[in-house]
JSON list of C-alpha atoms in Angstrom, two decimals:
[
{"chain": "Q", "resi": 1, "resn": "MET", "atom": "CA", "xyz": [79.67, 69.85, 172.72]},
{"chain": "Q", "resi": 2, "resn": "LYS", "atom": "CA", "xyz": [82.61, 69.24, 170.42]},
{"chain": "Q", "resi": 3, "resn": "CYS", "atom": "CA", "xyz": [83.06, 65.91, 168.65]},
{"chain": "Q", "resi": 4, "resn": "LEU", "atom": "CA", "xyz": [86.00, 64.43, 166.75]},
{"chain": "Q", "resi": 5, "resn": "ILE", "atom": "CA", "xyz": [85.32, 61.72, 164.15]},
{"chain": "Q", "resi": 6, "resn": "ILE", "atom": "CA", "xyz": [88.04, 59.14, 163.51]},
{"chain": "Q", "resi": 7, "resn": "GLU", "atom": "CA", "xyz": [86.86, 57.05, 160.56]},
{"chain": "Q", "resi": 8, "resn": "ASP", "atom": "CA", "xyz": [88.67, 55.89, 157.40]},
{"chain": "Q", "resi": 9, "resn": "GLU", "atom": "CA", "xyz": [85.53, 55.34, 155.29]},
{"chain": "Q", "resi": 10, "resn": "MET", "atom": "CA", "xyz": [84.47, 58.76, 154.01]},
{"chain": "Q", "resi": 11, "resn": "LEU", "atom": "CA", "xyz": [80.86, 57.72, 153.40]},
{"chain": "Q", "resi": 12, "resn": "ALA", "atom": "CA", "xyz": [80.62, 56.42, 156.97]},
{"chain": "Q", "resi": 13, "resn": "ALA", "atom": "CA", "xyz": [82.18, 59.64, 158.30]},
{"chain": "Q", "resi": 14, "resn": "GLU", "atom": "CA", "xyz": [79.74, 61.77, 156.33]},
{"chain": "Q", "resi": 15, "resn": "ARG", "atom": "CA", "xyz": [76.87, 59.65, 157.66]},
{"chain": "Q", "resi": 16, "resn": "LEU", "atom": "CA", "xyz": [78.04, 60.26, 161.23]},
{"chain": "Q", "resi": 17, "resn": "GLU", "atom": "CA", "xyz": [78.20, 64.00, 160.57]},
{"chain": "Q", "resi": 18, "resn": "LEU", "atom": "CA", "xyz": [74.67, 63.96, 159.20]},
{"chain": "Q", "resi": 19, "resn": "ILE", "atom": "CA", "xyz": [73.06, 62.07, 162.06]},
{"chain": "Q", "resi": 20, "resn": "LEU", "atom": "CA", "xyz": [75.00, 64.14, 164.62]},
{"chain": "Q", "resi": 21, "resn": "LYS", "atom": "CA", "xyz": [73.29, 67.22, 163.19]},
{"chain": "Q", "resi": 22, "resn": "GLN", "atom": "CA", "xyz": [69.94, 65.45, 163.27]},
{"chain": "Q", "resi": 23, "resn": "TYR", "atom": "CA", "xyz": [70.46, 64.50, 166.91]},
{"chain": "Q", "resi": 24, "resn": "ASP", "atom": "CA", "xyz": [71.71, 67.91, 168.07]},
{"chain": "Q", "resi": 25, "resn": "PRO", "atom": "CA", "xyz": [72.56, 70.76, 165.66]},
{"chain": "Q", "resi": 26, "resn": "SER", "atom": "CA", "xyz": [74.60, 72.45, 168.40]},
{"chain": "Q", "resi": 27, "resn": "ILE", "atom": "CA", "xyz": [77.24, 69.66, 168.38]},
{"chain": "Q", "resi": 28, "resn": "VAL", "atom": "CA", "xyz": [80.34, 70.89, 166.57]},
{"chain": "Q", "resi": 29, "resn": "ASN", "atom": "CA", "xyz": [82.43, 68.43, 164.57]},
{"chain": "Q", "resi": 30, "resn": "VAL", "atom": "CA", "xyz": [86.04, 69.59, 164.99]},
{"chain": "Q", "resi": 31, "resn": "GLY", "atom": "CA", "xyz": [87.48, 67.24, 162.39]},
{"chain": "Q", "resi": 32, "resn": "ILE", "atom": "CA", "xyz": [87.49, 63.94, 160.50]},
{"chain": "Q", "resi": 33, "resn": "LEU", "atom": "CA", "xyz": [90.66, 61.84, 160.73]},
{"chain": "Q", "resi": 34, "resn": "ASP", "atom": "CA", "xyz": [91.28, 58.56, 158.89]},
{"chain": "Q", "resi": 35, "resn": "SER", "atom": "CA", "xyz": [94.48, 57.09, 160.34]},
{"chain": "Q", "resi": 36, "resn": "VAL", "atom": "CA", "xyz": [96.41, 56.34, 163.51]},
{"chain": "Q", "resi": 37, "resn": "GLU", "atom": "CA", "xyz": [99.24, 58.69, 162.51]},
{"chain": "Q", "resi": 38, "resn": "GLU", "atom": "CA", "xyz": [96.92, 61.60, 161.70]},
{"chain": "Q", "resi": 39, "resn": "SER", "atom": "CA", "xyz": [95.00, 61.09, 164.95]},
{"chain": "Q", "resi": 40, "resn": "VAL", "atom": "CA", "xyz": [98.12, 61.04, 167.12]},
{"chain": "Q", "resi": 41, "resn": "ASN", "atom": "CA", "xyz": [99.38, 64.24, 165.48]},
{"chain": "Q", "resi": 42, "resn": "TRP", "atom": "CA", "xyz": [95.98, 65.91, 165.95]},
{"chain": "Q", "resi": 43, "resn": "PHE", "atom": "CA", "xyz": [95.82, 65.16, 169.68]},
{"chain": "Q", "resi": 44, "resn": "ARG", "atom": "CA", "xyz": [99.35, 66.49, 170.18]},
{"chain": "Q", "resi": 45, "resn": "LYS", "atom": "CA", "xyz": [98.42, 69.83, 168.60]},
{"chain": "Q", "resi": 46, "resn": "ASN", "atom": "CA", "xyz": [94.78, 70.40, 169.64]},
{"chain": "Q", "resi": 47, "resn": "PRO", "atom": "CA", "xyz": [92.74, 70.57, 172.85]},
{"chain": "Q", "resi": 48, "resn": "PRO", "atom": "CA", "xyz": [90.66, 67.43, 173.43]},
{"chain": "Q", "resi": 49, "resn": "PRO", "atom": "CA", "xyz": [87.03, 67.37, 172.22]},
{"chain": "Q", "resi": 50, "resn": "ASP", "atom": "CA", "xyz": [84.12, 66.48, 174.49]},
{"chain": "Q", "resi": 51, "resn": "PHE", "atom": "CA", "xyz": [83.81, 63.03, 172.92]},
{"chain": "Q", "resi": 52, "resn": "ILE", "atom": "CA", "xyz": [85.16, 60.95, 170.04]},
{"chain": "Q", "resi": 53, "resn": "LEU", "atom": "CA", "xyz": [83.37, 58.79, 167.48]},
{"chain": "Q", "resi": 54, "resn": "MET", "atom": "CA", "xyz": [86.02, 56.24, 166.54]},
{"chain": "Q", "resi": 55, "resn": "ASP", "atom": "CA", "xyz": [86.16, 53.37, 164.08]},
{"chain": "Q", "resi": 56, "resn": "ILE", "atom": "CA", "xyz": [88.31, 50.46, 165.23]},
{"chain": "Q", "resi": 57, "resn": "GLN", "atom": "CA", "xyz": [89.97, 49.58, 161.92]},
{"chain": "Q", "resi": 58, "resn": "LEU", "atom": "CA", "xyz": [91.69, 52.62, 160.40]},
{"chain": "Q", "resi": 59, "resn": "ALA", "atom": "CA", "xyz": [93.62, 53.19, 157.19]},
{"chain": "Q", "resi": 60, "resn": "ASP", "atom": "CA", "xyz": [96.99, 52.36, 158.76]},
{"chain": "Q", "resi": 61, "resn": "GLY", "atom": "CA", "xyz": [96.08, 49.97, 161.57]},
{"chain": "Q", "resi": 62, "resn": "SER", "atom": "CA", "xyz": [94.00, 49.47, 164.70]},
{"chain": "Q", "resi": 63, "resn": "ALA", "atom": "CA", "xyz": [92.61, 52.51, 166.51]},
{"chain": "Q", "resi": 64, "resn": "PHE", "atom": "CA", "xyz": [93.98, 51.09, 169.74]},
{"chain": "Q", "resi": 65, "resn": "GLU", "atom": "CA", "xyz": [97.47, 51.96, 168.52]},
{"chain": "Q", "resi": 66, "resn": "ILE", "atom": "CA", "xyz": [96.51, 55.59, 169.17]},
{"chain": "Q", "resi": 67, "resn": "PHE", "atom": "CA", "xyz": [96.13, 54.87, 172.89]},
{"chain": "Q", "resi": 68, "resn": "ASN", "atom": "CA", "xyz": [99.52, 53.18, 172.92]},
{"chain": "Q", "resi": 69, "resn": "GLN", "atom": "CA", "xyz": [101.18, 56.37, 171.70]},
{"chain": "Q", "resi": 70, "resn": "ILE", "atom": "CA", "xyz": [99.35, 59.09, 173.62]},
{"chain": "Q", "resi": 71, "resn": "LYS", "atom": "CA", "xyz": [97.13, 59.35, 176.68]},
{"chain": "Q", "resi": 72, "resn": "ILE", "atom": "CA", "xyz": [93.49, 60.07, 175.90]},
{"chain": "Q", "resi": 73, "resn": "SER", "atom": "CA", "xyz": [90.97, 60.71, 178.66]},
{"chain": "Q", "resi": 74, "resn": "THR", "atom": "CA", "xyz": [88.18, 61.86, 176.33]},
{"chain": "Q", "resi": 75, "resn": "PRO", "atom": "CA", "xyz": [85.13, 59.54, 176.25]},
{"chain": "Q", "resi": 76, "resn": "VAL", "atom": "CA", "xyz": [85.05, 57.36, 173.14]},
{"chain": "Q", "resi": 77, "resn": "ILE", "atom": "CA", "xyz": [82.01, 55.94, 171.37]},
{"chain": "Q", "resi": 78, "resn": "PHE", "atom": "CA", "xyz": [83.28, 53.23, 169.05]},
{"chain": "Q", "resi": 79, "resn": "THR", "atom": "CA", "xyz": [81.83, 52.41, 165.67]},
{"chain": "Q", "resi": 80, "resn": "THR", "atom": "CA", "xyz": [82.50, 48.89, 164.51]},
{"chain": "Q", "resi": 81, "resn": "ALA", "atom": "CA", "xyz": [81.65, 46.11, 162.09]},
{"chain": "Q", "resi": 82, "resn": "PHE", "atom": "CA", "xyz": [82.86, 43.42, 164.51]},
{"chain": "Q", "resi": 83, "resn": "ASP", "atom": "CA", "xyz": [80.63, 40.45, 165.19]},
{"chain": "Q", "resi": 84, "resn": "GLN", "atom": "CA", "xyz": [78.52, 39.96, 168.30]},
{"chain": "Q", "resi": 85, "resn": "TYR", "atom": "CA", "xyz": [81.21, 38.00, 170.14]},
{"chain": "Q", "resi": 86, "resn": "ALA", "atom": "CA", "xyz": [83.61, 40.93, 169.93]},
{"chain": "Q", "resi": 87, "resn": "LEU", "atom": "CA", "xyz": [80.94, 43.38, 171.03]},
{"chain": "Q", "resi": 88, "resn": "GLU", "atom": "CA", "xyz": [80.59, 41.54, 174.33]},
{"chain": "Q", "resi": 89, "resn": "ALA", "atom": "CA", "xyz": [83.95, 43.04, 175.27]},
{"chain": "Q", "resi": 90, "resn": "PHE", "atom": "CA", "xyz": [82.42, 46.50, 175.13]},
{"chain": "Q", "resi": 91, "resn": "LYS", "atom": "CA", "xyz": [79.39, 45.49, 177.17]},
{"chain": "Q", "resi": 92, "resn": "VAL", "atom": "CA", "xyz": [81.46, 43.94, 179.96]},
{"chain": "Q", "resi": 93, "resn": "LEU", "atom": "CA", "xyz": [83.68, 47.01, 180.18]},
{"chain": "Q", "resi": 94, "resn": "SER", "atom": "CA", "xyz": [80.74, 49.46, 179.93]},
{"chain": "Q", "resi": 95, "resn": "ILE", "atom": "CA", "xyz": [81.92, 50.90, 176.61]},
{"chain": "Q", "resi": 96, "resn": "ASP", "atom": "CA", "xyz": [79.45, 52.42, 174.19]},
{"chain": "Q", "resi": 97, "resn": "TYR", "atom": "CA", "xyz": [79.60, 51.18, 170.61]},
{"chain": "Q", "resi": 98, "resn": "LEU", "atom": "CA", "xyz": [77.65, 51.69, 167.40]},
{"chain": "Q", "resi": 99, "resn": "LEU", "atom": "CA", "xyz": [77.29, 48.81, 164.99]},
{"chain": "Q", "resi": 100, "resn": "LYS", "atom": "CA", "xyz": [77.65, 49.88, 161.37]},
{"chain": "Q", "resi": 101, "resn": "PRO", "atom": "CA", "xyz": [75.66, 51.14, 159.56]},
{"chain": "Q", "resi": 102, "resn": "VAL", "atom": "CA", "xyz": [75.08, 53.65, 162.36]},
{"chain": "Q", "resi": 103, "resn": "SER", "atom": "CA", "xyz": [71.49, 54.70, 162.95]},
{"chain": "Q", "resi": 104, "resn": "LEU", "atom": "CA", "xyz": [70.17, 57.92, 164.47]},
{"chain": "Q", "resi": 105, "resn": "GLN", "atom": "CA", "xyz": [68.54, 55.95, 167.29]},
{"chain": "Q", "resi": 106, "resn": "ALA", "atom": "CA", "xyz": [71.78, 54.16, 168.21]},
{"chain": "Q", "resi": 107, "resn": "LEU", "atom": "CA", "xyz": [73.81, 57.37, 168.17]},
{"chain": "Q", "resi": 108, "resn": "SER", "atom": "CA", "xyz": [71.20, 59.19, 170.23]},
{"chain": "Q", "resi": 109, "resn": "GLN", "atom": "CA", "xyz": [71.20, 56.49, 172.91]},
{"chain": "Q", "resi": 110, "resn": "ALA", "atom": "CA", "xyz": [74.99, 56.47, 173.10]},
{"chain": "Q", "resi": 111, "resn": "ILE", "atom": "CA", "xyz": [75.30, 60.26, 173.48]},
{"chain": "Q", "resi": 112, "resn": "ASP", "atom": "CA", "xyz": [72.41, 60.34, 175.95]},
{"chain": "Q", "resi": 113, "resn": "LYS", "atom": "CA", "xyz": [74.27, 57.80, 178.05]},
{"chain": "Q", "resi": 114, "resn": "LEU", "atom": "CA", "xyz": [77.46, 59.85, 177.81]},
{"chain": "Q", "resi": 115, "resn": "ARG", "atom": "CA", "xyz": [75.67, 63.01, 178.92]},
{"chain": "Q", "resi": 116, "resn": "MET", "atom": "CA", "xyz": [74.06, 61.18, 181.84]},
{"chain": "Q", "resi": 117, "resn": "LEU", "atom": "CA", "xyz": [77.45, 59.95, 183.04]},
{"chain": "Q", "resi": 118, "resn": "GLN", "atom": "CA", "xyz": [78.94, 63.41, 182.70]},
{"chain": "Q", "resi": 119, "resn": "ARG", "atom": "CA", "xyz": [76.09, 65.03, 184.66]},
{"chain": "Q", "resi": 120, "resn": "GLY", "atom": "CA", "xyz": [76.50, 62.47, 187.41]},
{"chain": "Q", "resi": 121, "resn": "ASN", "atom": "CA", "xyz": [80.28, 62.92, 187.36]},
{"chain": "Q", "resi": 122, "resn": "ASN", "atom": "CA", "xyz": [80.60, 59.15, 186.85]},
{"chain": "Q", "resi": 123, "resn": "ALA", "atom": "CA", "xyz": [83.70, 59.30, 184.72]},
{"chain": "Q", "resi": 124, "resn": "GLN", "atom": "CA", "xyz": [85.07, 55.85, 184.08]},
{"chain": "Q", "resi": 125, "resn": "VAL", "atom": "CA", "xyz": [88.70, 54.86, 183.71]},
{"chain": "Q", "resi": 126, "resn": "ILE", "atom": "CA", "xyz": [88.80, 52.83, 180.52]},
{"chain": "Q", "resi": 127, "resn": "ASP", "atom": "CA", "xyz": [91.48, 50.22, 179.90]},
{"chain": "Q", "resi": 128, "resn": "TYR", "atom": "CA", "xyz": [91.72, 50.40, 176.11]},
{"chain": "Q", "resi": 129, "resn": "ASN", "atom": "CA", "xyz": [94.56, 47.88, 176.03]},
{"chain": "Q", "resi": 130, "resn": "ARG", "atom": "CA", "xyz": [92.28, 45.36, 177.74]},
{"chain": "Q", "resi": 131, "resn": "ILE", "atom": "CA", "xyz": [89.61, 45.95, 175.12]},
{"chain": "Q", "resi": 132, "resn": "ALA", "atom": "CA", "xyz": [92.15, 45.46, 172.35]},
{"chain": "Q", "resi": 133, "resn": "GLN", "atom": "CA", "xyz": [93.22, 42.19, 173.92]},
{"chain": "Q", "resi": 134, "resn": "LEU", "atom": "CA", "xyz": [89.65, 40.92, 174.10]},
{"chain": "Q", "resi": 135, "resn": "LEU", "atom": "CA", "xyz": [88.99, 41.94, 170.52]},
{"chain": "Q", "resi": 136, "resn": "SER", "atom": "CA", "xyz": [92.05, 40.06, 169.33]},
{"chain": "Q", "resi": 137, "resn": "ASP", "atom": "CA", "xyz": [90.27, 36.86, 170.35]},
{"chain": "Q", "resi": 138, "resn": "SER", "atom": "CA", "xyz": [87.63, 37.49, 167.68]},
{"chain": "Q", "resi": 139, "resn": "SER", "atom": "CA", "xyz": [88.09, 37.50, 163.95]},
{"chain": "Q", "resi": 140, "resn": "GLY", "atom": "CA", "xyz": [88.11, 41.28, 163.63]},
{"chain": "Q", "resi": 141, "resn": "TYR", "atom": "CA", "xyz": [87.45, 41.00, 159.90]},
{"chain": "Q", "resi": 142, "resn": "LYS", "atom": "CA", "xyz": [84.95, 43.19, 158.11]},
{"chain": "Q", "resi": 143, "resn": "THR", "atom": "CA", "xyz": [81.48, 41.69, 157.89]},
{"chain": "Q", "resi": 144, "resn": "ARG", "atom": "CA", "xyz": [79.65, 44.46, 156.02]},
{"chain": "Q", "resi": 145, "resn": "PHE", "atom": "CA", "xyz": [80.47, 46.88, 153.20]},
{"chain": "Q", "resi": 146, "resn": "ALA", "atom": "CA", "xyz": [78.93, 50.13, 152.01]},
{"chain": "Q", "resi": 147, "resn": "GLY", "atom": "CA", "xyz": [78.50, 49.95, 148.24]},
{"chain": "Q", "resi": 148, "resn": "ARG", "atom": "CA", "xyz": [77.50, 52.84, 145.99]},
{"chain": "Q", "resi": 149, "resn": "SER", "atom": "CA", "xyz": [75.19, 52.67, 143.01]},
{"chain": "Q", "resi": 150, "resn": "GLY", "atom": "CA", "xyz": [74.59, 56.12, 141.55]},
{"chain": "Q", "resi": 151, "resn": "SER", "atom": "CA", "xyz": [73.54, 58.36, 144.43]},
{"chain": "Q", "resi": 152, "resn": "LYS", "atom": "CA", "xyz": [72.33, 55.43, 146.54]},
{"chain": "Q", "resi": 153, "resn": "LEU", "atom": "CA", "xyz": [74.24, 53.67, 149.31]},
{"chain": "Q", "resi": 154, "resn": "HIS", "atom": "CA", "xyz": [73.73, 49.96, 149.91]},
{"chain": "Q", "resi": 155, "resn": "PHE", "atom": "CA", "xyz": [74.99, 47.82, 152.78]},
{"chain": "Q", "resi": 156, "resn": "ILE", "atom": "CA", "xyz": [76.16, 44.35, 151.79]},
{"chain": "Q", "resi": 157, "resn": "GLU", "atom": "CA", "xyz": [77.06, 41.46, 154.08]},
{"chain": "Q", "resi": 158, "resn": "THR", "atom": "CA", "xyz": [80.31, 39.69, 153.15]},
{"chain": "Q", "resi": 159, "resn": "LYS", "atom": "CA", "xyz": [78.47, 36.38, 152.80]},
{"chain": "Q", "resi": 160, "resn": "ALA", "atom": "CA", "xyz": [76.54, 37.90, 149.85]},
{"chain": "Q", "resi": 161, "resn": "ILE", "atom": "CA", "xyz": [79.72, 38.92, 147.98]},
{"chain": "Q", "resi": 162, "resn": "SER", "atom": "CA", "xyz": [80.88, 36.94, 144.96]},
{"chain": "Q", "resi": 163, "resn": "PHE", "atom": "CA", "xyz": [84.08, 38.87, 144.26]},
{"chain": "Q", "resi": 164, "resn": "PHE", "atom": "CA", "xyz": [85.81, 42.26, 144.17]},
{"chain": "Q", "resi": 165, "resn": "GLU", "atom": "CA", "xyz": [87.22, 43.55, 140.90]},
{"chain": "Q", "resi": 166, "resn": "ALA", "atom": "CA", "xyz": [89.54, 46.49, 140.23]},
{"chain": "Q", "resi": 167, "resn": "ASP", "atom": "CA", "xyz": [89.29, 48.48, 137.01]},
{"chain": "Q", "resi": 168, "resn": "ASN", "atom": "CA", "xyz": [92.17, 50.95, 137.00]},
{"chain": "Q", "resi": 169, "resn": "LYS", "atom": "CA", "xyz": [91.67, 52.81, 140.31]},
{"chain": "Q", "resi": 170, "resn": "VAL", "atom": "CA", "xyz": [88.00, 51.91, 140.67]},
{"chain": "Q", "resi": 171, "resn": "VAL", "atom": "CA", "xyz": [87.00, 48.85, 142.74]},
{"chain": "Q", "resi": 172, "resn": "TYR", "atom": "CA", "xyz": [83.66, 47.08, 142.31]},
{"chain": "Q", "resi": 173, "resn": "LEU", "atom": "CA", "xyz": [81.89, 44.73, 144.68]},
{"chain": "Q", "resi": 174, "resn": "ILE", "atom": "CA", "xyz": [79.90, 42.08, 142.82]},
{"chain": "Q", "resi": 175, "resn": "GLN", "atom": "CA", "xyz": [77.21, 40.24, 144.75]},
{"chain": "Q", "resi": 176, "resn": "MET", "atom": "CA", "xyz": [76.16, 36.62, 144.33]},
{"chain": "Q", "resi": 177, "resn": "ASP", "atom": "CA", "xyz": [72.94, 37.94, 142.75]},
{"chain": "Q", "resi": 178, "resn": "GLY", "atom": "CA", "xyz": [74.93, 39.86, 140.12]},
{"chain": "Q", "resi": 179, "resn": "ASN", "atom": "CA", "xyz": [74.48, 43.42, 141.44]},
{"chain": "Q", "resi": 180, "resn": "ARG", "atom": "CA", "xyz": [77.57, 45.61, 141.18]},
{"chain": "Q", "resi": 181, "resn": "TYR", "atom": "CA", "xyz": [78.54, 48.44, 143.52]},
{"chain": "Q", "resi": 182, "resn": "LEU", "atom": "CA", "xyz": [81.45, 50.83, 143.90]},
{"chain": "Q", "resi": 183, "resn": "VAL", "atom": "CA", "xyz": [83.48, 50.58, 147.13]},
{"chain": "Q", "resi": 184, "resn": "ASP", "atom": "CA", "xyz": [86.05, 52.98, 148.55]},
{"chain": "Q", "resi": 185, "resn": "GLN", "atom": "CA", "xyz": [88.76, 50.44, 149.45]},
{"chain": "Q", "resi": 186, "resn": "THR", "atom": "CA", "xyz": [91.63, 49.36, 147.21]},
{"chain": "Q", "resi": 187, "resn": "LEU", "atom": "CA", "xyz": [92.34, 45.65, 146.72]},
{"chain": "Q", "resi": 188, "resn": "GLU", "atom": "CA", "xyz": [95.38, 46.03, 148.96]},
{"chain": "Q", "resi": 189, "resn": "GLU", "atom": "CA", "xyz": [93.21, 47.45, 151.74]},
{"chain": "Q", "resi": 190, "resn": "LEU", "atom": "CA", "xyz": [90.60, 44.74, 151.20]},
{"chain": "Q", "resi": 191, "resn": "GLU", "atom": "CA", "xyz": [93.22, 42.04, 151.70]},
{"chain": "Q", "resi": 192, "resn": "THR", "atom": "CA", "xyz": [93.86, 43.35, 155.24]},
{"chain": "Q", "resi": 193, "resn": "ILE", "atom": "CA", "xyz": [90.20, 43.52, 156.33]},
{"chain": "Q", "resi": 194, "resn": "LEU", "atom": "CA", "xyz": [88.72, 40.43, 154.68]},
{"chain": "Q", "resi": 195, "resn": "ASP", "atom": "CA", "xyz": [88.78, 37.01, 156.34]},
{"chain": "Q", "resi": 196, "resn": "PRO", "atom": "CA", "xyz": [91.55, 35.09, 154.50]},
{"chain": "Q", "resi": 197, "resn": "LYS", "atom": "CA", "xyz": [89.69, 31.84, 155.10]},
{"chain": "Q", "resi": 198, "resn": "LEU", "atom": "CA", "xyz": [86.84, 33.14, 152.93]},
{"chain": "Q", "resi": 199, "resn": "PHE", "atom": "CA", "xyz": [88.53, 35.48, 150.45]},
{"chain": "Q", "resi": 200, "resn": "PHE", "atom": "CA", "xyz": [91.54, 35.00, 148.14]},
{"chain": "Q", "resi": 201, "resn": "ARG", "atom": "CA", "xyz": [93.24, 37.34, 145.70]},
{"chain": "Q", "resi": 202, "resn": "ILE", "atom": "CA", "xyz": [93.62, 35.31, 142.52]},
{"chain": "Q", "resi": 203, "resn": "ASN", "atom": "CA", "xyz": [95.38, 37.95, 140.43]},
{"chain": "Q", "resi": 204, "resn": "ARG", "atom": "CA", "xyz": [96.22, 41.65, 140.41]},
{"chain": "Q", "resi": 205, "resn": "SER", "atom": "CA", "xyz": [92.60, 42.67, 139.79]},
{"chain": "Q", "resi": 206, "resn": "VAL", "atom": "CA", "xyz": [90.29, 40.19, 141.54]},
{"chain": "Q", "resi": 207, "resn": "ILE", "atom": "CA", "xyz": [89.55, 38.91, 145.06]},
{"chain": "Q", "resi": 208, "resn": "ILE", "atom": "CA", "xyz": [87.04, 36.04, 145.22]},
{"chain": "Q", "resi": 209, "resn": "HIS", "atom": "CA", "xyz": [84.80, 34.56, 147.92]},
{"chain": "Q", "resi": 210, "resn": "VAL", "atom": "CA", "xyz": [85.11, 30.81, 148.42]},
{"chain": "Q", "resi": 211, "resn": "SER", "atom": "CA", "xyz": [81.33, 30.31, 148.31]},
{"chain": "Q", "resi": 212, "resn": "SER", "atom": "CA", "xyz": [81.09, 31.95, 144.89]},
{"chain": "Q", "resi": 213, "resn": "ILE", "atom": "CA", "xyz": [83.21, 29.28, 143.16]},
{"chain": "Q", "resi": 214, "resn": "THR", "atom": "CA", "xyz": [81.19, 26.81, 141.12]},
{"chain": "Q", "resi": 215, "resn": "GLN", "atom": "CA", "xyz": [84.03, 25.27, 139.14]},
{"chain": "Q", "resi": 216, "resn": "VAL", "atom": "CA", "xyz": [87.79, 25.52, 138.58]},
{"chain": "Q", "resi": 217, "resn": "LYS", "atom": "CA", "xyz": [89.44, 24.19, 135.44]},
{"chain": "Q", "resi": 218, "resn": "PRO", "atom": "CA", "xyz": [92.86, 24.32, 133.73]},
{"chain": "Q", "resi": 219, "resn": "PHE", "atom": "CA", "xyz": [93.70, 27.28, 131.53]},
{"chain": "Q", "resi": 220, "resn": "LEU", "atom": "CA", "xyz": [96.55, 28.35, 129.25]},
{"chain": "Q", "resi": 221, "resn": "ASN", "atom": "CA", "xyz": [100.15, 28.74, 130.49]},
{"chain": "Q", "resi": 222, "resn": "SER", "atom": "CA", "xyz": [99.68, 26.74, 133.74]},
{"chain": "Q", "resi": 223, "resn": "ARG", "atom": "CA", "xyz": [96.92, 29.06, 134.91]},
{"chain": "Q", "resi": 224, "resn": "LEU", "atom": "CA", "xyz": [93.45, 28.18, 136.19]},
{"chain": "Q", "resi": 225, "resn": "LYS", "atom": "CA", "xyz": [90.02, 29.50, 135.31]},
{"chain": "Q", "resi": 226, "resn": "ALA", "atom": "CA", "xyz": [87.41, 29.89, 138.07]},
{"chain": "Q", "resi": 227, "resn": "LEU", "atom": "CA", "xyz": [83.68, 30.12, 137.40]},
{"chain": "Q", "resi": 228, "resn": "LEU", "atom": "CA", "xyz": [81.90, 32.34, 139.90]},
{"chain": "Q", "resi": 229, "resn": "LYS", "atom": "CA", "xyz": [78.26, 32.88, 140.85]},
{"chain": "Q", "resi": 230, "resn": "SER", "atom": "CA", "xyz": [76.94, 36.23, 139.64]},
{"chain": "Q", "resi": 231, "resn": "GLY", "atom": "CA", "xyz": [73.17, 36.25, 139.30]},
{"chain": "Q", "resi": 232, "resn": "VAL", "atom": "CA", "xyz": [71.79, 34.33, 136.34]},
{"chain": "Q", "resi": 233, "resn": "LYS", "atom": "CA", "xyz": [75.17, 34.28, 134.61]},
{"chain": "Q", "resi": 234, "resn": "THR", "atom": "CA", "xyz": [78.55, 32.84, 135.54]},
{"chain": "Q", "resi": 235, "resn": "GLU", "atom": "CA", "xyz": [81.61, 35.06, 135.70]},
{"chain": "Q", "resi": 236, "resn": "GLU", "atom": "CA", "xyz": [84.91, 33.64, 134.45]},
{"chain": "Q", "resi": 237, "resn": "VAL", "atom": "CA", "xyz": [88.09, 34.86, 136.14]},
{"chain": "Q", "resi": 238, "resn": "ILE", "atom": "CA", "xyz": [91.69, 33.77, 135.67]},
{"chain": "Q", "resi": 239, "resn": "ILE", "atom": "CA", "xyz": [93.91, 32.61, 138.52]},
{"chain": "Q", "resi": 240, "resn": "SER", "atom": "CA", "xyz": [97.42, 33.82, 137.69]},
{"chain": "Q", "resi": 241, "resn": "ARG", "atom": "CA", "xyz": [100.21, 31.28, 137.37]},
{"chain": "Q", "resi": 242, "resn": "GLU", "atom": "CA", "xyz": [102.03, 32.83, 140.35]},
{"chain": "Q", "resi": 243, "resn": "ARG", "atom": "CA", "xyz": [98.97, 32.31, 142.55]},
{"chain": "Q", "resi": 244, "resn": "VAL", "atom": "CA", "xyz": [97.95, 28.80, 141.49]},
{"chain": "Q", "resi": 245, "resn": "ASN", "atom": "CA", "xyz": [99.85, 26.87, 144.20]},
{"chain": "Q", "resi": 246, "resn": "GLU", "atom": "CA", "xyz": [98.68, 29.20, 146.98]},
{"chain": "Q", "resi": 247, "resn": "PHE", "atom": "CA", "xyz": [95.14, 29.03, 145.64]},
{"chain": "Q", "resi": 248, "resn": "LYS", "atom": "CA", "xyz": [95.15, 25.23, 145.79]},
{"chain": "Q", "resi": 249, "resn": "LYS", "atom": "CA", "xyz": [96.38, 25.30, 149.41]},
{"chain": "Q", "resi": 250, "resn": "TRP", "atom": "CA", "xyz": [93.76, 27.90, 150.30]},
{"chain": "Q", "resi": 251, "resn": "ALA", "atom": "CA", "xyz": [90.96, 25.95, 148.61]},
{"chain": "Q", "resi": 252, "resn": "GLU", "atom": "CA", "xyz": [91.84, 22.80, 150.53]},
{"chain": "Q", "resi": 253, "resn": "SER", "atom": "CA", "xyz": [92.30, 24.45, 153.94]}
]
């Protein structure tokens, strides 16, 4: 069998490759794509694989935009960080999905189901636009992140995050308990996948979680200083003058 992986998080893509080999070494991965544009171009130039492992949120938009541009009849096993409400859409429409972080057991069950359907010639006509419509009723925001510490990979729920901080081109995730991890996303990318009711970008380098704020007080030049939970110590971050008014509206919403 040939598989195509469409996933914009390289660590997640590498994990899928690894557990595919553990499940069945004979499965050939024909490529890893990270965007809608790259995926559309690939399908226009290559024969279809036997199945696709596809993340829903890609580097340049929703994966469902791919189906709006080209016709795909290849079976798709989605990988997603959507909440349980959104996943009901897949169950109702008999779509396989893997909740991140993907486990070997979950992947095995999904491919076993796919093979069973193929053997029985029970190919299903999937209305991807309908799925996209159902998913739009849920938040669709990221609920879990993969953070790196040395050679180890940790999975962190968004509710445990205090703030994100950029240092040059490196972005750190800082937990409420003070642990720090590297993440692959830029702050600009984070702004598109984080729930804006919970997270706010206070300056060019920092995005904070509302639950991490312990105090906000005036600072020089019409700015504000926020004190954030970070383990046994408190982190001090500056809310830029340009963001003060928006921050106040966000904090009161």
